Tab-separated table of C-alpha atoms in Angstrom:
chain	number	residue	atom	x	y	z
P	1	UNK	CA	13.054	-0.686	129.203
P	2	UNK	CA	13.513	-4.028	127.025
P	3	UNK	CA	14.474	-1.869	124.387
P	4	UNK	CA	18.045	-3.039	122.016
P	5	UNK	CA	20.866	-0.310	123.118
P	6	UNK	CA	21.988	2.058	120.407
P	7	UNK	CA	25.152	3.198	120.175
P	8	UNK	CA	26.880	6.219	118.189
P	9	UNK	CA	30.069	6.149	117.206
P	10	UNK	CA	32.478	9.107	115.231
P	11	UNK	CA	34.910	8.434	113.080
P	12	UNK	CA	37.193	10.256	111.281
P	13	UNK	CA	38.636	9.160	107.784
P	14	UNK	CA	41.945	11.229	106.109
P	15	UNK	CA	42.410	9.991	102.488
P	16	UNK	CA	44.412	11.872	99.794
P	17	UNK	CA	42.656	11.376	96.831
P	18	UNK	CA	44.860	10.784	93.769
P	19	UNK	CA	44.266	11.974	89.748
P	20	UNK	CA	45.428	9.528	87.045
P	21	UNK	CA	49.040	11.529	87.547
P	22	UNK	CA	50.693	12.596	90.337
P	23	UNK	CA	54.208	14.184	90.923
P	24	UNK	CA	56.051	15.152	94.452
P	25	UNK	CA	57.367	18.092	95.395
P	26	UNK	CA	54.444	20.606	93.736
P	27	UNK	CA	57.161	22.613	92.612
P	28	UNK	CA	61.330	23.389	92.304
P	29	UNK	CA	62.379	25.331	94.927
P	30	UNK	CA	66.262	26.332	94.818
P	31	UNK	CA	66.279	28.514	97.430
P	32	UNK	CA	68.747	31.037	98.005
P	33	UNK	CA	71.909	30.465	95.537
P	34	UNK	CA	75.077	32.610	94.193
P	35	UNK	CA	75.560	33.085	90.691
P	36	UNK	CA	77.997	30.200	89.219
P	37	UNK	CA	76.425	28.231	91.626
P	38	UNK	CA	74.997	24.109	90.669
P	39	UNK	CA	72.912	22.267	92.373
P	40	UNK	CA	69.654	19.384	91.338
P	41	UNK	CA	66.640	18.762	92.895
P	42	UNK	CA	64.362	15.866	92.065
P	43	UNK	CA	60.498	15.173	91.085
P	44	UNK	CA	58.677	12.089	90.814
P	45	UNK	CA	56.153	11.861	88.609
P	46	UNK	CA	53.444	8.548	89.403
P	47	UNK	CA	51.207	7.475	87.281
P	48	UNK	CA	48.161	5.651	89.178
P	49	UNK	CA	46.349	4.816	85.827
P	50	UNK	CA	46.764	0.573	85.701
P	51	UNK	CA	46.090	1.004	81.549
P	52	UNK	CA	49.260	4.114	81.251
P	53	UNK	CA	52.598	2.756	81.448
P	54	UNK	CA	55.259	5.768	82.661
P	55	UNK	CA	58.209	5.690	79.995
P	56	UNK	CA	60.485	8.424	79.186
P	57	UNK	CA	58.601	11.746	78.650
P	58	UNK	CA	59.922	14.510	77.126
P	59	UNK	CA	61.233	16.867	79.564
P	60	UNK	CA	61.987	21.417	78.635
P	61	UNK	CA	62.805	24.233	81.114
P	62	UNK	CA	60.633	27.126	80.215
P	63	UNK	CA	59.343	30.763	81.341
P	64	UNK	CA	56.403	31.363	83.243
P	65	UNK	CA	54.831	33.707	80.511
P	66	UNK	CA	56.742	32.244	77.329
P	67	UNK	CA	58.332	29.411	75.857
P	68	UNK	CA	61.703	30.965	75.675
P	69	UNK	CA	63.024	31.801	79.180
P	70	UNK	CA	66.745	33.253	79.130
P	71	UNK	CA	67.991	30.999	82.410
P	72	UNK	CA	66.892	28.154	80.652
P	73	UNK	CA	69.523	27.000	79.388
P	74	UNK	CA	71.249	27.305	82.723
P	75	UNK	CA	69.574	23.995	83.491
P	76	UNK	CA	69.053	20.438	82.301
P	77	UNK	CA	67.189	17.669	82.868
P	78	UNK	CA	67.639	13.665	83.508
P	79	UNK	CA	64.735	11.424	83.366
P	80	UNK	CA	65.148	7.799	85.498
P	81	UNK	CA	62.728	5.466	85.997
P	82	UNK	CA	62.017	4.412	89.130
P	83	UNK	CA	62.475	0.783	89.896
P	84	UNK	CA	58.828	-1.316	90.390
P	85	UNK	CA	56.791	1.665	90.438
P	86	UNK	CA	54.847	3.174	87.506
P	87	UNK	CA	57.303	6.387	87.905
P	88	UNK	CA	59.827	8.718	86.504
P	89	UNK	CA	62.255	10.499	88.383
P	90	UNK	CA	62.896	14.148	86.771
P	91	UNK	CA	66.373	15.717	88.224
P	92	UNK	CA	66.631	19.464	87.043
P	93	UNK	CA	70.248	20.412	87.552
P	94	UNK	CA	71.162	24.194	88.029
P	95	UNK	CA	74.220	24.683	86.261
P	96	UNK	CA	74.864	27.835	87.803
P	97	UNK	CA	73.332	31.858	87.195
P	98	UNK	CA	75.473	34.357	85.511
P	99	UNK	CA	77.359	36.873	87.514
P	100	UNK	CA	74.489	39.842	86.445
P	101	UNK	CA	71.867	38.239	88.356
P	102	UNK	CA	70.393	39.468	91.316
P	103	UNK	CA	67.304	38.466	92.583
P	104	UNK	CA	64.608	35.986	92.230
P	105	UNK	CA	63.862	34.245	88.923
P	106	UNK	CA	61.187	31.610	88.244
P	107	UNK	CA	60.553	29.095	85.178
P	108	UNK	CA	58.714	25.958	84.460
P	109	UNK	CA	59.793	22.525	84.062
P	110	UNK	CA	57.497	20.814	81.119
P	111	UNK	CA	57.159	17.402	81.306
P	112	UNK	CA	55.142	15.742	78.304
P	113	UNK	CA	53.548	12.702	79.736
P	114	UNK	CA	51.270	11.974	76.375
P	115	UNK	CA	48.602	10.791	78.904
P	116	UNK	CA	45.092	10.692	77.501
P	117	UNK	CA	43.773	12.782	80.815
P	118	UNK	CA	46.703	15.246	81.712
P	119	UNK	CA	49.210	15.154	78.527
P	120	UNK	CA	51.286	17.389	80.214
P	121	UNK	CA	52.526	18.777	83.767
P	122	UNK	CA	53.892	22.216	84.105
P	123	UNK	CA	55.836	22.600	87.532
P	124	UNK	CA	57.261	25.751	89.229
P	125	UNK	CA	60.889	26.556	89.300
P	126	UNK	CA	61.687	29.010	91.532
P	127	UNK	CA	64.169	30.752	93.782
P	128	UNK	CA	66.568	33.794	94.923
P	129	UNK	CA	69.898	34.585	93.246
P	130	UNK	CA	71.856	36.940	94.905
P	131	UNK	CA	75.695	38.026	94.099
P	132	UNK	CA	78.926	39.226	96.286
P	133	UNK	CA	81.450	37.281	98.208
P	134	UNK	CA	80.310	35.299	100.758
P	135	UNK	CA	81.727	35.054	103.967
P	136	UNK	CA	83.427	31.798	105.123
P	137	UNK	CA	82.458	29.703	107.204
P	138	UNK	CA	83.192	30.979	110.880
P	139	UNK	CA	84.719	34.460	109.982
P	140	UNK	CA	83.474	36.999	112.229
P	141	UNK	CA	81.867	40.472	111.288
P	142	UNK	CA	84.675	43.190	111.473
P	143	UNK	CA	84.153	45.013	114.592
């Protein structure tokens, strides 16, 4: 028909769109655990603002509801940096639950960036405490 040809053409475009702070996982799961038991998980906190240089915040373990938590200090935490990034590493160390415990328990980890935008993060701690022997590994149920 001497027309040009049109064409249409769909595209589709996945982007995760970033804030001036960022930190991975959302939260500090522990999972299941027996009392006395240690373990550490890790979060890194990013800063994408070129102008905000990452250093050594301040790090607390707090409640949910309140500053004072009584498990808190059942835990510590290490701040690293992390090597040509603008990022901290935060491990939060379980030191192990008293003996009383049994069930879940959640806190907070605090970290005080001092960032103009978002001075602070406040991240989930979180998980399931639950006493008795355990069996070994391999025993069998009595019959």
């Amino acid at each position: 028909n001497g027309a040009m040809p049109t064409y249409e053409v769909a595209a589709t475009i996945m982007a995760r769109v970033t804030g001036a702070i960022s930190f991975n996982p959302q939260f500090v799961s522990l999972g299941l655990i027996r009392p006395g038991q240690t373990m550490a998980r890790t979060v890194r906190v990013t800063s994408h603002d070129n102008d905000f240089k990452m250093s050594a915040p301040e790090v607390s373990i707090e409640g949910r509801d309140t500053k004072e938590w009584e498990y808190s200090k059942n835990f510590n935490a290490v701040v690293r940096p992390v090597a040509n990034e603008n990022a901290v590493d935060v491990e939060v160390t379980l030191n192990g639950l008293p003996d009383t415990l049994s069930g879940s328990f959640s806190g907070m980890l605090v970290v005080k960036l001092g960032h103009p935008d978002k001075p602070e993060l406040k991240i989930p701690i979180t998980g399931v405490c639950r006493g008795g022997s355990a069996a070994p590994v391999g025993a069998q149920a009595p019959k």
